[in-house]
mmCIF file of C-alpha atoms in Angstrom:
data_model
loop_
_atom_site.group_PDB
_atom_site.id
_atom_site.type_symbol
_atom_site.label_atom_id
_atom_site.label_comp_id
_atom_site.label_asym_id
_atom_site.label_seq_id
_atom_site.Cartn_x
_atom_site.Cartn_y
_atom_site.Cartn_z
ATOM 1 C CA UNK A 8 -0.202 69.287 -0.123
ATOM 2 C CA UNK A 9 2.244 68.563 -2.950
ATOM 3 C CA UNK A 10 5.066 67.754 -0.520
ATOM 4 C CA UNK A 11 2.889 65.351 1.471
ATOM 5 C CA UNK A 12 1.948 63.529 -1.752
ATOM 6 C CA UNK A 13 5.628 63.160 -2.640
ATOM 7 C CA UNK A 14 6.272 61.663 0.790
ATOM 8 C CA UNK A 15 3.419 59.157 0.344
ATOM 9 C CA UNK A 16 4.692 58.158 -3.111
ATOM 10 C CA UNK A 17 8.198 57.730 -1.702
ATOM 11 C CA UNK A 18 6.811 55.461 1.025
ATOM 12 C CA UNK A 19 4.997 53.352 -1.576
ATOM 13 C CA UNK A 20 8.204 53.110 -3.640
ATOM 14 C CA UNK A 21 10.285 51.984 -0.675
ATOM 15 C CA UNK A 22 7.603 49.581 0.499
ATOM 16 C CA UNK A 23 7.309 48.202 -3.050
ATOM 17 C CA UNK A 24 11.071 47.649 -3.304
ATOM 18 C CA UNK A 25 11.136 45.744 -0.013
ATOM 19 C CA UNK A 26 8.102 43.631 -0.934
ATOM 20 C CA UNK A 27 9.633 43.050 -4.367
ATOM 21 C CA UNK A 28 12.717 41.612 -2.671
ATOM 22 C CA UNK A 29 10.469 39.196 -0.766
ATOM 23 C CA UNK A 30 8.630 38.274 -3.979
ATOM 24 C CA UNK A 31 11.996 37.306 -5.471
ATOM 25 C CA UNK A 32 12.410 34.831 -2.630
ATOM 26 C CA UNK A 33 8.971 33.386 -3.385
ATOM 27 C CA UNK A 34 9.673 33.177 -7.112
ATOM 28 C CA UNK A 35 12.917 31.279 -6.609
ATOM 29 C CA UNK A 36 12.115 29.084 -3.606
ATOM 30 C CA UNK A 37 8.469 28.077 -3.943
ATOM 31 C CA UNK A 38 8.902 26.129 -7.237
ATOM 32 C CA UNK A 39 11.906 24.368 -5.669
ATOM 33 C CA UNK A 40 9.830 23.339 -2.657
ATOM 34 C CA UNK A 41 11.994 25.378 -0.267
ATOM 35 C CA UNK A 42 10.941 27.463 2.702
ATOM 36 C CA UNK A 43 10.518 31.195 2.080
ATOM 37 C CA UNK A 44 11.424 31.909 5.717
ATOM 38 C CA UNK A 45 14.644 30.016 6.332
ATOM 39 C CA UNK A 46 17.506 29.961 5.657
ATOM 40 C CA UNK A 47 18.297 33.625 5.112
ATOM 41 C CA UNK A 48 19.229 34.929 1.671
ATOM 42 C CA UNK A 49 22.426 33.349 0.383
ATOM 43 C CA UNK A 50 24.419 32.857 -2.799
ATOM 44 C CA UNK A 51 23.109 29.791 -4.671
ATOM 45 C CA UNK A 52 26.658 28.800 -5.676
ATOM 46 C CA UNK A 53 28.927 29.378 -2.668
ATOM 47 C CA UNK A 54 26.055 29.410 -0.104
ATOM 48 C CA UNK A 55 27.526 32.471 1.606
ATOM 49 C CA UNK A 56 24.891 34.360 3.589
ATOM 50 C CA UNK A 57 24.139 37.735 2.065
ATOM 51 C CA UNK A 58 24.909 40.543 4.493
ATOM 52 C CA UNK A 59 22.183 43.155 5.109
ATOM 53 C CA UNK A 60 24.219 45.862 3.337
ATOM 54 C CA UNK A 61 24.425 43.595 0.278
ATOM 55 C CA UNK A 62 20.696 42.912 0.326
ATOM 56 C CA UNK A 63 19.371 46.421 -0.300
ATOM 57 C CA UNK A 64 16.849 46.215 -3.166
ATOM 58 C CA UNK A 65 18.261 47.341 -6.543
ATOM 59 C CA UNK A 66 21.045 49.431 -4.976
ATOM 60 C CA UNK A 67 23.148 46.475 -3.783
ATOM 61 C CA UNK A 68 22.840 44.788 -7.189
ATOM 62 C CA UNK A 69 24.128 47.954 -8.863
ATOM 63 C CA UNK A 70 26.986 48.465 -6.399
ATOM 64 C CA UNK A 71 28.085 44.835 -6.725
ATOM 65 C CA UNK A 72 27.816 45.027 -10.538
ATOM 66 C CA UNK A 73 25.371 42.123 -10.448
ATOM 67 C CA UNK A 74 27.825 39.677 -8.832
ATOM 68 C CA UNK A 75 28.227 37.852 -5.539
ATOM 69 C CA UNK A 76 30.722 39.648 -3.289
ATOM 70 C CA UNK A 77 32.283 36.310 -2.187
ATOM 71 C CA UNK A 78 32.591 34.163 -5.319
ATOM 72 C CA UNK A 79 31.794 36.562 -8.140
ATOM 73 C CA UNK A 80 28.863 34.533 -9.460
ATOM 74 C CA UNK A 81 26.585 36.572 -11.688
ATOM 75 C CA UNK A 82 23.334 37.578 -9.999
ATOM 76 C CA UNK A 83 20.393 37.541 -12.394
ATOM 77 C CA UNK A 84 18.999 40.953 -13.402
ATOM 78 C CA UNK A 85 15.619 39.358 -12.666
ATOM 79 C CA UNK A 86 16.032 40.370 -9.013
ATOM 80 C CA UNK A 87 16.238 44.166 -9.457
ATOM 81 C CA UNK A 88 13.703 43.960 -12.295
ATOM 82 C CA UNK A 89 11.076 42.369 -10.021
ATOM 83 C CA UNK A 90 11.843 44.898 -7.281
ATOM 84 C CA UNK A 91 11.447 47.850 -9.646
ATOM 85 C CA UNK A 92 8.293 46.382 -11.185
ATOM 86 C CA UNK A 93 6.749 45.876 -7.756
ATOM 87 C CA UNK A 94 7.592 49.430 -6.719
ATOM 88 C CA UNK A 95 6.073 50.793 -9.947
ATOM 89 C CA UNK A 96 2.859 48.804 -9.434
ATOM 90 C CA UNK A 97 2.628 49.962 -5.818
ATOM 91 C CA UNK A 98 2.811 53.571 -6.970
ATOM 92 C CA UNK A 99 0.246 52.853 -9.693
ATOM 93 C CA UNK A 100 -2.118 51.434 -7.053
ATOM 94 C CA UNK A 101 -1.742 54.573 -4.987
ATOM 95 C CA UNK A 102 -2.322 56.843 -7.977
ATOM 96 C CA UNK A 103 -5.376 54.842 -9.076
ATOM 97 C CA UNK A 104 -7.053 54.135 -5.720
ATOM 98 C CA UNK A 105 -5.435 56.439 -3.163
ATOM 99 C CA UNK A 106 -4.957 55.168 0.389
ATOM 100 C CA UNK A 107 -8.165 53.136 0.659
ATOM 101 C CA UNK A 108 -9.270 49.569 1.335
ATOM 102 C CA UNK A 109 -9.307 48.740 -2.408
ATOM 103 C CA UNK A 110 -5.656 49.796 -2.545
ATOM 104 C CA UNK A 111 -4.613 47.030 -0.154
ATOM 105 C CA UNK A 112 -6.736 44.521 -2.063
ATOM 106 C CA UNK A 113 -5.053 45.350 -5.349
ATOM 107 C CA UNK A 114 -1.593 45.522 -3.780
ATOM 108 C CA UNK A 115 -1.993 41.943 -2.573
ATOM 109 C CA UNK A 116 -3.458 40.818 -5.871
ATOM 110 C CA UNK A 117 -0.615 42.488 -7.770
ATOM 111 C CA UNK A 118 1.951 40.662 -5.625
ATOM 112 C CA UNK A 119 0.274 37.326 -6.363
ATOM 113 C CA UNK A 120 0.205 38.092 -10.086
ATOM 114 C CA UNK A 121 3.871 39.094 -10.119
ATOM 115 C CA UNK A 122 4.880 35.842 -8.429
ATOM 116 C CA UNK A 123 2.743 33.704 -10.753
ATOM 117 C CA UNK A 124 3.691 35.626 -13.903
ATOM 118 C CA UNK A 125 7.450 35.484 -13.348
ATOM 119 C CA UNK A 126 7.418 31.925 -11.962
ATOM 120 C CA UNK A 127 5.538 30.646 -15.008
ATOM 121 C CA UNK A 128 7.953 32.476 -17.291
ATOM 122 C CA UNK A 129 10.975 30.971 -15.490
ATOM 123 C CA UNK A 130 9.839 27.430 -14.751
ATOM 124 C CA UNK A 131 6.542 26.862 -16.642
ATOM 125 C CA UNK A 132 4.969 26.258 -13.228
ATOM 126 C CA UNK A 133 2.080 27.878 -11.353
ATOM 127 C CA UNK A 134 2.578 26.580 -7.798
ATOM 128 C CA UNK A 135 -0.397 25.439 -5.723
ATOM 129 C CA UNK A 136 1.280 27.156 -2.772
ATOM 130 C CA UNK A 137 0.386 30.461 -4.441
ATOM 131 C CA UNK A 138 -2.830 29.765 -6.353
ATOM 132 C CA UNK A 139 -4.876 28.085 -3.613
ATOM 133 C CA UNK A 140 -4.068 30.598 -0.853
ATOM 134 C CA UNK A 141 -4.661 33.306 -3.467
ATOM 135 C CA UNK A 142 -8.139 31.931 -4.123
ATOM 136 C CA UNK A 143 -8.952 32.028 -0.403
ATOM 137 C CA UNK A 144 -7.608 35.552 0.006
ATOM 138 C CA UNK A 145 -9.561 36.632 -3.053
ATOM 139 C CA UNK A 146 -12.848 35.516 -1.502
ATOM 140 C CA UNK A 147 -12.015 37.285 1.761
ATOM 141 C CA UNK A 148 -11.281 40.518 -0.071
ATOM 142 C CA UNK A 149 -14.363 40.032 -2.246
ATOM 143 C CA UNK A 150 -16.367 40.165 0.979
ATOM 144 C CA UNK A 151 -14.473 43.156 2.406
ATOM 145 C CA UNK A 152 -14.008 45.013 -0.908
ATOM 146 C CA UNK A 153 -16.510 43.611 -3.435
ATOM 147 C CA UNK A 154 -15.350 43.261 -7.066
ATOM 148 C CA UNK A 155 -16.435 46.316 -9.002
ATOM 149 C CA UNK A 156 -18.547 44.267 -11.351
ATOM 150 C CA UNK A 157 -22.327 44.145 -11.738
ATOM 151 C CA UNK A 158 -22.689 40.471 -12.683
ATOM 152 C CA UNK A 159 -23.759 39.139 -9.287
ATOM 153 C CA UNK A 160 -26.003 42.131 -8.630
ATOM 154 C CA UNK A 161 -27.858 41.612 -11.890
ATOM 155 C CA UNK A 162 -28.117 37.875 -11.201
ATOM 156 C CA UNK A 163 -29.946 38.243 -7.869
ATOM 157 C CA UNK A 164 -31.695 41.550 -8.619
ATOM 158 C CA UNK A 165 -35.019 39.890 -9.453
ATOM 159 C CA UNK A 166 -35.019 37.788 -6.253
ATOM 160 C CA UNK A 167 -33.668 40.234 -3.678
ATOM 161 C CA UNK A 168 -34.256 43.959 -4.041
ATOM 162 C CA UNK A 169 -31.349 45.143 -1.856
ATOM 163 C CA UNK A 170 -28.900 42.277 -1.175
ATOM 164 C CA UNK A 171 -25.922 42.964 1.153
ATOM 165 C CA UNK A 172 -22.987 44.291 -0.815
ATOM 166 C CA UNK A 173 -20.518 41.988 0.962
ATOM 167 C CA UNK A 174 -22.432 38.863 -0.029
ATOM 168 C CA UNK A 175 -22.673 40.132 -3.591
ATOM 169 C CA UNK A 176 -18.900 40.431 -3.569
ATOM 170 C CA UNK A 177 -18.423 36.832 -2.433
ATOM 171 C CA UNK A 178 -20.940 35.596 -5.008
ATOM 172 C CA UNK A 179 -19.218 37.575 -7.740
ATOM 173 C CA UNK A 180 -15.846 36.157 -6.689
ATOM 174 C CA UNK A 181 -17.190 32.605 -6.766
ATOM 175 C CA UNK A 182 -18.798 33.183 -10.167
ATOM 176 C CA UNK A 183 -15.546 34.607 -11.521
ATOM 177 C CA UNK A 184 -13.499 31.713 -10.148
ATOM 178 C CA UNK A 185 -15.938 29.118 -11.498
ATOM 179 C CA UNK A 186 -16.196 30.771 -14.916
ATOM 180 C CA UNK A 187 -12.447 31.086 -15.450
ATOM 181 C CA UNK A 188 -11.478 27.651 -14.175
ATOM 182 C CA UNK A 189 -14.298 25.722 -15.843
ATOM 183 C CA UNK A 190 -13.736 27.510 -19.158
ATOM 184 C CA UNK A 191 -10.081 26.504 -19.125
ATOM 185 C CA UNK A 192 -10.918 22.970 -18.054
ATOM 186 C CA UNK A 193 -13.277 22.669 -21.013
ATOM 187 C CA UNK A 194 -10.772 24.217 -23.404
ATOM 188 C CA UNK A 195 -8.041 21.871 -22.178
ATOM 189 C CA UNK A 196 -10.285 18.844 -22.611
ATOM 190 C CA UNK A 197 -11.280 19.904 -26.139
ATOM 191 C CA UNK A 198 -7.636 20.535 -27.114
ATOM 192 C CA UNK A 199 -6.604 17.122 -25.816
ATOM 193 C CA UNK A 200 -9.416 15.419 -27.741
ATOM 194 C CA UNK A 201 -8.516 17.166 -31.010
ATOM 195 C CA UNK A 202 -4.698 17.281 -30.799
ATOM 196 C CA UNK A 203 -4.166 14.206 -28.601
ATOM 197 C CA UNK A 204 -1.763 16.064 -26.315
ATOM 198 C CA UNK A 205 -1.937 18.435 -23.392
ATOM 199 C CA UNK A 206 -2.550 22.065 -24.278
ATOM 200 C CA UNK A 207 -3.526 23.693 -20.986
ATOM 201 C CA UNK A 208 -2.158 22.713 -17.608
ATOM 202 C CA UNK A 209 -4.116 22.591 -14.379
ATOM 203 C CA UNK A 210 -1.918 25.430 -13.140
ATOM 204 C CA UNK A 211 -3.699 27.821 -15.503
ATOM 205 C CA UNK A 212 -7.057 26.542 -14.247
ATOM 206 C CA UNK A 213 -6.063 27.123 -10.610
ATOM 207 C CA UNK A 214 -4.616 30.535 -11.429
ATOM 208 C CA UNK A 215 -7.993 31.581 -12.843
ATOM 209 C CA UNK A 216 -9.679 30.690 -9.541
ATOM 210 C CA UNK A 217 -7.457 33.307 -7.905
ATOM 211 C CA UNK A 218 -8.049 35.860 -10.646
ATOM 212 C CA UNK A 219 -11.808 35.271 -10.628
ATOM 213 C CA UNK A 220 -12.057 35.457 -6.824
ATOM 214 C CA UNK A 221 -10.410 38.887 -6.848
ATOM 215 C CA UNK A 222 -11.839 40.357 -10.055
ATOM 216 C CA UNK A 223 -15.285 38.779 -10.252
ATOM 217 C CA UNK A 224 -17.058 37.436 -13.321
ATOM 218 C CA UNK A 225 -16.545 40.403 -15.613
ATOM 219 C CA UNK A 226 -12.887 40.753 -14.615
ATOM 220 C CA UNK A 227 -12.238 37.044 -15.182
ATOM 221 C CA UNK A 228 -13.808 37.249 -18.634
ATOM 222 C CA UNK A 229 -11.728 40.297 -19.581
ATOM 223 C CA UNK A 230 -8.560 38.652 -18.243
ATOM 224 C CA UNK A 231 -9.070 35.552 -20.366
ATOM 225 C CA UNK A 232 -9.961 37.607 -23.437
ATOM 226 C CA UNK A 233 -6.984 39.945 -23.117
ATOM 227 C CA UNK A 234 -4.547 37.263 -21.935
ATOM 228 C CA UNK A 235 -5.234 34.897 -24.808
ATOM 229 C CA UNK A 236 -5.079 37.811 -27.266
ATOM 230 C CA UNK A 237 -1.703 38.914 -25.917
ATOM 231 C CA UNK A 238 -0.429 35.345 -25.961
ATOM 232 C CA UNK A 239 -1.572 34.807 -29.541
ATOM 233 C CA UNK A 240 -0.106 38.045 -30.913
ATOM 234 C CA UNK A 241 3.221 37.700 -29.100
ATOM 235 C CA UNK A 242 3.360 33.969 -29.827
ATOM 236 C CA UNK A 243 2.902 34.472 -33.579
ATOM 237 C CA UNK A 244 5.494 37.242 -33.531
ATOM 238 C CA UNK A 245 7.963 35.048 -31.658
ATOM 239 C CA UNK A 246 7.443 32.102 -34.015
ATOM 240 C CA UNK A 247 8.020 34.386 -37.008
ATOM 241 C CA UNK A 248 11.166 35.763 -35.358
ATOM 242 C CA UNK A 249 12.518 32.295 -34.590
ATOM 243 C CA UNK A 250 11.893 31.259 -38.193
ATOM 244 C CA UNK A 251 13.493 34.409 -39.619
ATOM 245 C CA UNK A 252 16.617 34.083 -37.468
ATOM 246 C CA UNK A 253 17.197 30.438 -38.409
ATOM 247 C CA UNK A 254 16.400 28.935 -35.019
ATOM 248 C CA UNK A 255 17.055 25.164 -34.991
ATOM 249 C CA UNK A 256 18.201 25.419 -38.623
ATOM 250 C CA UNK A 257 20.726 22.579 -38.293
ATOM 251 C CA UNK A 258 18.051 20.314 -36.849
ATOM 252 C CA UNK A 259 15.832 21.041 -39.849
ATOM 253 C CA UNK A 260 18.727 20.340 -42.232
ATOM 254 C CA UNK A 261 19.394 16.972 -40.597
ATOM 255 C CA UNK A 262 15.696 16.119 -40.870
ATOM 256 C CA UNK A 263 15.778 17.151 -44.532
ATOM 257 C CA UNK A 264 18.695 14.815 -45.252
ATOM 258 C CA UNK A 265 16.598 11.992 -43.811
ATOM 259 C CA UNK A 266 13.833 12.810 -46.242
ATOM 260 C CA UNK A 267 11.379 14.221 -43.689
ATOM 261 C CA UNK A 268 10.539 17.319 -45.715
ATOM 262 C CA UNK A 269 11.821 20.599 -47.081
ATOM 263 C CA UNK A 270 14.073 22.683 -44.855
ATOM 264 C CA UNK A 271 11.785 25.729 -44.890
ATOM 265 C CA UNK A 272 8.690 23.747 -43.934
ATOM 266 C CA UNK A 273 10.592 21.853 -41.242
ATOM 267 C CA UNK A 274 11.975 25.061 -39.755
ATOM 268 C CA UNK A 275 8.461 26.537 -39.542
ATOM 269 C CA UNK A 276 7.116 23.352 -37.959
ATOM 270 C CA UNK A 277 9.877 23.344 -35.333
ATOM 271 C CA UNK A 278 9.426 27.057 -34.578
ATOM 272 C CA UNK A 279 5.652 26.661 -34.253
ATOM 273 C CA UNK A 280 6.163 24.046 -31.517
ATOM 274 C CA UNK A 281 7.720 26.646 -29.213
ATOM 275 C CA UNK A 282 5.319 27.189 -26.325
ATOM 276 C CA UNK A 283 4.895 30.353 -24.296
ATOM 277 C CA UNK A 284 3.518 30.161 -20.745
ATOM 278 C CA UNK A 285 -0.134 31.211 -20.805
ATOM 279 C CA UNK A 286 -0.054 32.045 -17.097
ATOM 280 C CA UNK A 287 2.385 34.865 -17.774
ATOM 281 C CA UNK A 288 -0.033 36.528 -20.190
ATOM 282 C CA UNK A 289 -2.991 35.934 -17.881
ATOM 283 C CA UNK A 290 -1.084 37.668 -15.094
ATOM 284 C CA UNK A 291 -0.264 40.648 -17.285
ATOM 285 C CA UNK A 292 -3.864 40.829 -18.482
ATOM 286 C CA UNK A 293 -5.211 40.639 -14.914
ATOM 287 C CA UNK A 294 -3.075 43.618 -13.894
ATOM 288 C CA UNK A 295 -4.262 45.578 -16.925
ATOM 289 C CA UNK A 296 -7.870 44.829 -15.930
ATOM 290 C CA UNK A 297 -7.203 46.123 -12.402
ATOM 291 C CA UNK A 298 -5.882 49.462 -13.612
ATOM 292 C CA UNK A 299 -7.937 50.052 -16.745
ATOM 293 C CA UNK A 300 -11.270 48.259 -16.308
ATOM 294 C CA UNK A 301 -12.311 48.974 -12.712
ATOM 295 C CA UNK A 302 -15.392 51.112 -12.126
ATOM 296 C CA UNK A 303 -17.393 51.593 -8.922
ATOM 297 C CA UNK A 304 -20.071 48.911 -8.803
ATOM 298 C CA UNK A 305 -23.057 50.840 -7.543
ATOM 299 C CA UNK A 306 -22.212 53.972 -9.552
ATOM 300 C CA UNK A 307 -22.556 51.962 -12.747
ATOM 301 C CA UNK A 308 -25.700 50.214 -11.521
ATOM 302 C CA UNK A 309 -27.431 53.374 -10.294
ATOM 303 C CA UNK A 310 -29.223 53.551 -13.627
ATOM 304 C CA UNK A 311 -31.332 50.568 -12.556
ATOM 305 C CA UNK A 312 -32.969 52.497 -9.689
#
């Protein structure tokens, strides 16, 4: 029994490493508008095609000391990091859900969140090529594996005593997508009216349609709550760190010589303008909701019968 479990975990690790390598392709190519199918993997500097033995996840990066075999260009540690992260999440899905239909739902969702999280961190973009297909896939999986959330059930309980579980899943996915996207649309509009500049991009709105379609209404709410909390705490910490380390100090001194204010106040103002990508924190929060806030729907609602 123990040996068979080790074999299954090893399979999930290997599968996660391979999928992680593909996610790297998506992360790099989709924002650039390039095909994720062709051409084959190649060095971005010398354009030399990467041989199969140099394209083994993590291992090849280590053996090549993080450099291209042909021209010696440094290969970003982002690549093995994404591969290891994907493998770890694949194992976490297995440990949390076993080999079941929900496992495949959350594996796909995790892949989408990894791509969106890292892409937003790298480029401040949340590509439509990921968010819109993700929304569609979320609704399909909401039908096949309903979100473990009682919101839709409670909504129709008084009108339909025993509604089909699959339709409840789709309704919950639609409610989650609508709640998350419309909340961010409203918040973005309010921010623009008060501050007279953009605060939330449409990418975040579209990302929440994907999150809501997979997680349902309750999951979308928890994702927004946790994501904005993480963003606020880390953002304040980063601003304080930038200020303490003298970031853009020379710029503040030049502004001071022009009579625009005191150096300390100018440094704090400059540091506070640094923006972190909200989509990255939403992606992290969504994954935390998957692994720490999922409960069987009808087990929790059995108290109503």
